[in-house]
Coordinates of C-alpha atoms and ligand atoms in Angstrom, one line a residue:
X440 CA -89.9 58.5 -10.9
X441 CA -93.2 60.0 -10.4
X442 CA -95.7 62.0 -12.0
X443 CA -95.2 65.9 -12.4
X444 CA -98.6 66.9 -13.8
X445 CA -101.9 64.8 -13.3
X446 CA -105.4 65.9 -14.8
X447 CA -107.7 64.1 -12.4
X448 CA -111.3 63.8 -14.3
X449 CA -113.1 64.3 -11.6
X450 CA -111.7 65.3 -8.7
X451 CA -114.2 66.5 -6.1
X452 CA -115.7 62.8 -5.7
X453 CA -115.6 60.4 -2.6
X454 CA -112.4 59.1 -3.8
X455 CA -110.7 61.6 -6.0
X456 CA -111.1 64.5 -3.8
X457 CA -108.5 62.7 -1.6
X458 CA -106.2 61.9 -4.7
X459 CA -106.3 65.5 -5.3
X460 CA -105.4 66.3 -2.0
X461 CA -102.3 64.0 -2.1
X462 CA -101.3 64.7 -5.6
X463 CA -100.6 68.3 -4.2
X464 CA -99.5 67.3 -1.0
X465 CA -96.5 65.4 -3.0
X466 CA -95.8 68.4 -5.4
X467 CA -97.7 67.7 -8.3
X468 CA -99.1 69.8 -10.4
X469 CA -102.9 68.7 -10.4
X470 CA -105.5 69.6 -12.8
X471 CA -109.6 68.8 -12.0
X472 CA -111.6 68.4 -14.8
X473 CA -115.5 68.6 -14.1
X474 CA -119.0 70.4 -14.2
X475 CA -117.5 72.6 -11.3
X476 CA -121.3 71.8 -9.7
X477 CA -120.5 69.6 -6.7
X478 CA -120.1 71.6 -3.9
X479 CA -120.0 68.4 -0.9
X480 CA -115.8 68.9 -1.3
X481 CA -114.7 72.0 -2.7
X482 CA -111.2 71.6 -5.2
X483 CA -108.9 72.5 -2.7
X484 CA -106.6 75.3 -3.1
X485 CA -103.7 74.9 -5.0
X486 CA -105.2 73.0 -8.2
X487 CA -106.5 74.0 -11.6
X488 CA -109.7 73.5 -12.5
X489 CA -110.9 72.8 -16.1
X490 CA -114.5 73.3 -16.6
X491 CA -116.2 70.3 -18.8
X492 CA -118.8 67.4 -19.4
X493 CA -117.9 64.4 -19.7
X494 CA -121.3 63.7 -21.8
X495 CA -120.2 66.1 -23.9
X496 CA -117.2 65.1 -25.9
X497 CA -116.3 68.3 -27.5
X498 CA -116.5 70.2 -24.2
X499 CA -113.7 68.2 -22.9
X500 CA -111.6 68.9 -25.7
X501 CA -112.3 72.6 -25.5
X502 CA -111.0 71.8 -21.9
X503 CA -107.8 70.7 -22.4
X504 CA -106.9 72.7 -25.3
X505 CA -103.0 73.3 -24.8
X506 CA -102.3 71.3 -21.8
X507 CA -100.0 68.3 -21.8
X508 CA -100.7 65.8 -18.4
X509 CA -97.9 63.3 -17.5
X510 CA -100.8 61.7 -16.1
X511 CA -104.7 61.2 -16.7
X512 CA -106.9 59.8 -14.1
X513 CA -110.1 58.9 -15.1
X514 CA -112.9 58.5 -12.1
X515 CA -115.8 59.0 -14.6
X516 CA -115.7 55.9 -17.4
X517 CA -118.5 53.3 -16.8
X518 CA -118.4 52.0 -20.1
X519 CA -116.0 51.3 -23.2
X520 CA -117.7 54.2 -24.6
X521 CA -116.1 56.5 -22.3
X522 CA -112.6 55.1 -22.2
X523 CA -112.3 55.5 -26.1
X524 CA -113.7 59.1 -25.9
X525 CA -111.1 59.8 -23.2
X526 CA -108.8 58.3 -25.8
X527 CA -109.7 59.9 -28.8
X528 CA -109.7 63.2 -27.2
X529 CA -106.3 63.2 -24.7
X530 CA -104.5 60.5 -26.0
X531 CA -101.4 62.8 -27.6
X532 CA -101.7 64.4 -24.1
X533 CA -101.0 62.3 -21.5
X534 CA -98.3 59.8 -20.6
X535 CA -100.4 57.5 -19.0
X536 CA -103.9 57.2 -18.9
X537 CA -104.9 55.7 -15.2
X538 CA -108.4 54.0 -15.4
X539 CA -110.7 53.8 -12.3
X540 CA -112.3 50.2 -13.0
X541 CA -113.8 48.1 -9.5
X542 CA -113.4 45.4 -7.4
X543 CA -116.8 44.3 -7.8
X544 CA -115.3 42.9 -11.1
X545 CA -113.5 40.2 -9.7
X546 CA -115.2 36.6 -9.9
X547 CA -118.2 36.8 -8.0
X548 CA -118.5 34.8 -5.5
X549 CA -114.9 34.3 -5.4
X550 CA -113.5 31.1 -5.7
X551 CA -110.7 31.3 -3.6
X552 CA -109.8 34.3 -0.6
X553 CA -108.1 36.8 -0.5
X554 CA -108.8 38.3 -3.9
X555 CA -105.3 39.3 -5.8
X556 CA -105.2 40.7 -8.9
X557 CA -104.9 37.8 -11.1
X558 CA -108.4 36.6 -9.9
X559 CA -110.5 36.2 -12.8
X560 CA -112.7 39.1 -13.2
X561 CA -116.6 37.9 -13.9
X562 CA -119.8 39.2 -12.1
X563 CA -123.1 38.0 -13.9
X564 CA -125.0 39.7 -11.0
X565 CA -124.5 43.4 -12.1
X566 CA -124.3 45.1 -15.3
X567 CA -121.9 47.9 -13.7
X568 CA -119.2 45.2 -12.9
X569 CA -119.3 43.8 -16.3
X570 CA -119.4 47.3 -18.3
X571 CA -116.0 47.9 -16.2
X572 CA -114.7 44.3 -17.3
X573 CA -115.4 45.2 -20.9
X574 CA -113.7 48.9 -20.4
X575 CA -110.5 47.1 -18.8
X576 CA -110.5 44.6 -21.7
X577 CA -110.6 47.5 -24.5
X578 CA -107.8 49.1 -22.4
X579 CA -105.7 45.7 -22.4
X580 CA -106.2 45.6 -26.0
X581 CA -105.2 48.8 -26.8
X582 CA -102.2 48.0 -24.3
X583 CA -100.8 44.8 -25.9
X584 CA -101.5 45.9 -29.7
X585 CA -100.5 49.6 -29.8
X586 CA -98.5 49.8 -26.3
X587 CA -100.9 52.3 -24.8
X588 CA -99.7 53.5 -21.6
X589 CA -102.1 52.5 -19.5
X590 CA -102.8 51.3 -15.4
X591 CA -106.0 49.7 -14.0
X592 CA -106.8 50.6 -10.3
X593 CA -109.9 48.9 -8.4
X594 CA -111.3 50.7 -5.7
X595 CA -113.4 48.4 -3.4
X596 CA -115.8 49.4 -0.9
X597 CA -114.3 53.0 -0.3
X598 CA -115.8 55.7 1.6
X599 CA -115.1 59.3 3.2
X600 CA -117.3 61.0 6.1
X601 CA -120.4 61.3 3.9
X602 CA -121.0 58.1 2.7
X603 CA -122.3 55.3 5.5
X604 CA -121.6 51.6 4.3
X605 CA -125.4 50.6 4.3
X606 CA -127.9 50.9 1.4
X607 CA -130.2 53.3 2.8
X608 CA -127.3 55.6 3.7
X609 CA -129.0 57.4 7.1
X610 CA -132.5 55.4 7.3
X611 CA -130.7 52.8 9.0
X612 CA -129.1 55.1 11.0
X613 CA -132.3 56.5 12.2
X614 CA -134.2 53.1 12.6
X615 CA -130.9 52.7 15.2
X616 CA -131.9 55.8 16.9
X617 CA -135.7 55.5 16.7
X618 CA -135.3 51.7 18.5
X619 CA -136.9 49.6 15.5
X620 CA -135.4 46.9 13.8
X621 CA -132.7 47.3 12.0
X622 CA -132.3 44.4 8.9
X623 CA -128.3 43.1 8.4
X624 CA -128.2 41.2 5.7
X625 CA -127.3 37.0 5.9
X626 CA -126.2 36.5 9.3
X627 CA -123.7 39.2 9.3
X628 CA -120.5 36.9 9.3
X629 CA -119.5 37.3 6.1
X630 CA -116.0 39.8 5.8
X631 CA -116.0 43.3 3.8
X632 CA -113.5 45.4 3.7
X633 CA -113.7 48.9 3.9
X634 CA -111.1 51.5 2.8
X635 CA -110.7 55.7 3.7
X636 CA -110.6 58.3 0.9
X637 CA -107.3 59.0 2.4
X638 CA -105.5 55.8 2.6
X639 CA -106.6 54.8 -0.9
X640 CA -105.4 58.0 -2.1
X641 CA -101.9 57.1 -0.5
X642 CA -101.2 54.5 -2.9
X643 CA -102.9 55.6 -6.0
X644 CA -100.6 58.7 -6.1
X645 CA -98.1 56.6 -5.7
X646 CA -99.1 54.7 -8.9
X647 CA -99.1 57.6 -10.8
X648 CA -96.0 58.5 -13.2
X649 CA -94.8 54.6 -12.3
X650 CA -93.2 52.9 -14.4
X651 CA -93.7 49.8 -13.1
X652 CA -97.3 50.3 -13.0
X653 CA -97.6 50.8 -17.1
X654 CA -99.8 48.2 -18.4
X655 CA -100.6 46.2 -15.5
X656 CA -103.8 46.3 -12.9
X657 CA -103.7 47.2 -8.9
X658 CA -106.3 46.7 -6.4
X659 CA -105.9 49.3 -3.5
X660 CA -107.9 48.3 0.1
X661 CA -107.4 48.5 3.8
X662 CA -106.1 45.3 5.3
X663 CA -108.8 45.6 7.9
X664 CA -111.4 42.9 7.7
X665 CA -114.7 42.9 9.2
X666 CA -117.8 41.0 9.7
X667 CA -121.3 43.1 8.4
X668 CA -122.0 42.6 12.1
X669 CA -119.0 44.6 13.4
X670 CA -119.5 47.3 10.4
X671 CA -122.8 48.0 12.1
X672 CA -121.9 47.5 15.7
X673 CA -119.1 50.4 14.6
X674 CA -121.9 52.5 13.4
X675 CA -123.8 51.6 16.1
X676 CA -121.1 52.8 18.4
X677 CA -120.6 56.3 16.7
X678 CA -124.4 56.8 16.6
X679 CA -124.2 56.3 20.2
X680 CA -127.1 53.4 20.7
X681 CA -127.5 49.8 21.1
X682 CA -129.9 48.6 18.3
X683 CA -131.4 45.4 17.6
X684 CA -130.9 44.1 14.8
X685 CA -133.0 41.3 12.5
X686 CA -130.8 39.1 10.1
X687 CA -132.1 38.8 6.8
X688 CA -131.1 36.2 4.2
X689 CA -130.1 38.4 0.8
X690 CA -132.5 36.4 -1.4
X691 CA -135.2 37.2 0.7
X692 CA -134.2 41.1 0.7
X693 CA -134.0 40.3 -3.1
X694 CA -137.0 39.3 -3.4
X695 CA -138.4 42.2 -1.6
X696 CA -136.1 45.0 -3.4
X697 CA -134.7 43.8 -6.8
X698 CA -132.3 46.5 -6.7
X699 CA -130.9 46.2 -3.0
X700 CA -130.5 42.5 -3.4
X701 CA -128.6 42.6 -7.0
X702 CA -126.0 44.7 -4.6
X703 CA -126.2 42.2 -2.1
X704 CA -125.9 38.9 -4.2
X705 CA -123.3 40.5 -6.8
X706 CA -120.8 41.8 -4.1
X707 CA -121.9 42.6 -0.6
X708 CA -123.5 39.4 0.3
X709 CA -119.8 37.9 -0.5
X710 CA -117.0 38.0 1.6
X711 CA -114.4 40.2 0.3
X712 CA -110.8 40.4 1.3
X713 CA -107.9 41.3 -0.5
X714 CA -103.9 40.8 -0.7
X715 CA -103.0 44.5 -1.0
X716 CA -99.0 43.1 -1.5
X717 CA -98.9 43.9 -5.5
X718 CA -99.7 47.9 -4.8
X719 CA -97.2 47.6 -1.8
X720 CA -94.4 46.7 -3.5
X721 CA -94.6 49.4 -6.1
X722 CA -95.8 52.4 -3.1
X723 CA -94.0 50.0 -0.4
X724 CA -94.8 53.3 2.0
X725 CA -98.3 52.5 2.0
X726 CA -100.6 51.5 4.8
X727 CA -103.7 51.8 5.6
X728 CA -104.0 53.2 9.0
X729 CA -107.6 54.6 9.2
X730 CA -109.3 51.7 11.1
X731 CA -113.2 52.1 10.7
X732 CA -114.1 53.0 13.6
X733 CA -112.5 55.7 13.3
X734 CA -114.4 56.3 10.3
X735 CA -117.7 55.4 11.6
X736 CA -116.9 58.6 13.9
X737 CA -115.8 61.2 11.0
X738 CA -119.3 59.5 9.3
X739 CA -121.4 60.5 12.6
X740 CA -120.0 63.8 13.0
X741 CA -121.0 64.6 9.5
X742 CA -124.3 63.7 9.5
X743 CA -124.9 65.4 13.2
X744 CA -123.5 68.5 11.9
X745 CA -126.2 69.1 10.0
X746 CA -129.9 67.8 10.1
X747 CA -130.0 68.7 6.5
X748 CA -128.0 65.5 5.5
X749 CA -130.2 62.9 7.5
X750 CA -132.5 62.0 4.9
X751 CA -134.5 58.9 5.3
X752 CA -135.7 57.1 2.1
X753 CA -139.3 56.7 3.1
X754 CA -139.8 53.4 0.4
X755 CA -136.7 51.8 1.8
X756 CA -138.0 52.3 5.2
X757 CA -141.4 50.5 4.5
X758 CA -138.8 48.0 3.1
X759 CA -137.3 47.4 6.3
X760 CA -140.4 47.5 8.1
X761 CA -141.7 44.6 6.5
X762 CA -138.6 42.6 6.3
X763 CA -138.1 43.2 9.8
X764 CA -141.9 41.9 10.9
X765 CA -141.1 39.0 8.9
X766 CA -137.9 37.9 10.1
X767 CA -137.9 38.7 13.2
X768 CA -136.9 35.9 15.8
X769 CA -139.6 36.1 18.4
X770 CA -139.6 34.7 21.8
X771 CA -141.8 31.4 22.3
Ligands
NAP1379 N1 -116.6 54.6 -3.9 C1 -116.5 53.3 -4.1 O1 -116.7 52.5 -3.2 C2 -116.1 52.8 -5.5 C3 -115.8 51.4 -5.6 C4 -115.4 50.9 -6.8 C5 -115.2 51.8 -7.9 N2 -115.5 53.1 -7.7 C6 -115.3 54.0 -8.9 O2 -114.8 55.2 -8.5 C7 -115.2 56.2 -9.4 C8 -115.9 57.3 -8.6 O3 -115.0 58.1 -8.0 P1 -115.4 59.2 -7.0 O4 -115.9 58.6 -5.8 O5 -114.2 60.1 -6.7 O6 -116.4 60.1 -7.7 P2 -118.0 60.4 -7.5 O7 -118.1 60.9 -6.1 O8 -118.8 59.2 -7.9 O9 -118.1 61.5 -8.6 C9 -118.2 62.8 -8.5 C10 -117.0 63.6 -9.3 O10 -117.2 63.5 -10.7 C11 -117.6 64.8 -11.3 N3 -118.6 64.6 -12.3 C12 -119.8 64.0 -12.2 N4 -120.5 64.0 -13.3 C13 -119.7 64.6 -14.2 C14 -119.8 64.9 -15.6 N5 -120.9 64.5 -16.4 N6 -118.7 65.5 -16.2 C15 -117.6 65.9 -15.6 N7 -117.5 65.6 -14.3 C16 -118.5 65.0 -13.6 C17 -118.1 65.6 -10.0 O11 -118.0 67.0 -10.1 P3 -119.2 67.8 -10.7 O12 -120.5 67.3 -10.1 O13 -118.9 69.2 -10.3 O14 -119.2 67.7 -12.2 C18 -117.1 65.0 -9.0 O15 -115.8 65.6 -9.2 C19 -116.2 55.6 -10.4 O16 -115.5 55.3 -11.6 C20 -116.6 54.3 -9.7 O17 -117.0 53.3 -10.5 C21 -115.9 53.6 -6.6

């Protein structure tokens, strides 16, 4: 049994603007529910948009006046906050509420590779991995007490052709092009994994309206594992230049950019690869088969497309600059 009619909250994003895609690809009936501001991915044809802020409680339940969803999908809760308004208003509405929590909640570092879902889920590094923790627990609660339909699902690393896996976004893509040093964090070895819009949407659709999938939390990633050096060499590749690159150690990019090195020492610094075999046997159609290099390309083309998009963060650049005159190895 699946899902005939899914409000996606919403729905334009990096990941669910590929879950709304599928969702009508399969036949559902898909609703959106946002600002209707975004314009990076238009709501593709075919689905219904309902007009709302999520800030704004009573806007939502203006929203949804009269509809009914088999399913709810909720991209925008951060904190426990947010779930229980989601609840409060749509709770008489929906017949499962499908929470989008992350994997930067699992133990970091991990303990033990690869991450499943029973790996205990504790991040001290960063406030955004713990406000998720504390929404899943209120959801596992409700859950257990009051049998509230509900599914976890947490993304990792996941990405579609505007969004390049490095903080910085395009600066490092131009320090490749312009020929100066370009800083990868640690010595590069350690494994991330990095997952398509469009093969994470594959599963999650099939999550939706399963029965199997009521109560009960699902990590959804590629199976492709890579080193941060052959994320960048891929980049490298689609950019269509050979950079050289400096290797920083994360506390020393820490030290010179709080915020960069809380992402780096609470989840990028850490290898990160995960058994995908839980979401497989409920959706066992699903594989990823978007390697990233192929992604790298789709990234490129976007950003060559238009000049517009290649914006270089001028403070994170100085950043580099002297991180890169400090570490870099020089001849004797
Ligand atoms: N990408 C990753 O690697 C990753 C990893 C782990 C977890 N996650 C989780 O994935 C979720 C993000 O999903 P996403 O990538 O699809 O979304 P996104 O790109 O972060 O969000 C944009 C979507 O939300 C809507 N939106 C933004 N502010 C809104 C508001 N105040 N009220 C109503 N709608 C609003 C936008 O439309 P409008 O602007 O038109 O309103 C658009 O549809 C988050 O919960 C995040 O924690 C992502």
């Amino acid at each position: 049994m699946s899902a005939q009619s899914v409000l996606f909250i919403g729905g334009t994003g990096i990941i669910s603007s590929a879950c709304t895609q599928r969702a009508l690809d399969v036949g559902m009936d898909v609703f959106i529910l946002n600002r209707g501001t975004s314009t990076t991915r238009p709501a593709p044809e075919g689905c219904q948009q309902l007009t709302a802020d999520v800030s704004d409680e009573a806007s939502v339940r203006e929203a949804v006046a009269g509809h009914e969803f088999d399913v709810v999908a909720d991209f925008r809760a951060f904190t426990p906050d947010h779930v229980q308004s989601r609840l409060d208003v749509l709770r008489d509405r929906m017949g499962q509420y499908v929470f989008i929590s992350s994997a930067s909640a699992y133990q970091t570092p991990p303990q033990r590779l690869p991450v499943v879902e029973s790996t205990p889920l504790r991040n001290p590094f960063w406030q955004y991995s713990r406000d998720k923790i504390a929404c899943e627990d209120l959801l596992v609660r409700a859950y257990r007490d009051e049998g509230l339909p509900m599914t976890i699902v947490r993304p990792s690393h996941t990405y579609d052709r505007t969004l390049l896996p490095f903080d910085g976004g395009w600066t490092v893509v131009d320090r490749m092009r312009r020929g100066v040093g370009v800083v990868v964090p640690g010595d590069g070895t350690s494994l991330w994994t990095l997952t398509h819009h469009v093969d994470f949407a594959h599963a999650f659709v099939g999550l939706l309206g399963h029965p199997a999938a009521i109560g009960d939390s699902f990590h959804i990633t590629s199976d492709e594992w890579l080193s941060w050096n052959q994320i960048f060499a891929a980049v490298a590749e689609a950019a269509g230049v050979e950079p050289s690159y400096v290797h920083v150690p994360s506390d020393a990019i820490a030290a010179a950019d709080p915020d960069w090195g809380a992402g780096l020492l609470g989840d990028k610094a850490h290898s990160m690869v995960f058994d995908n075999s839980k979401v497989k046997q409920l959706v066992p159609d699903y594989v990823a088969t978007i390697p990233f290099a192929r992604g790298a390309s789709e990234i490129m083309d976007y950003y060559d497309a238009d000049p517009a998009r290649q914006e270089v963060d001028e403070k994170m650049n100085a950043t580099m600059d002297q991180l890169v005159d400090a570490h870099r190895v020089r001849a004797s």
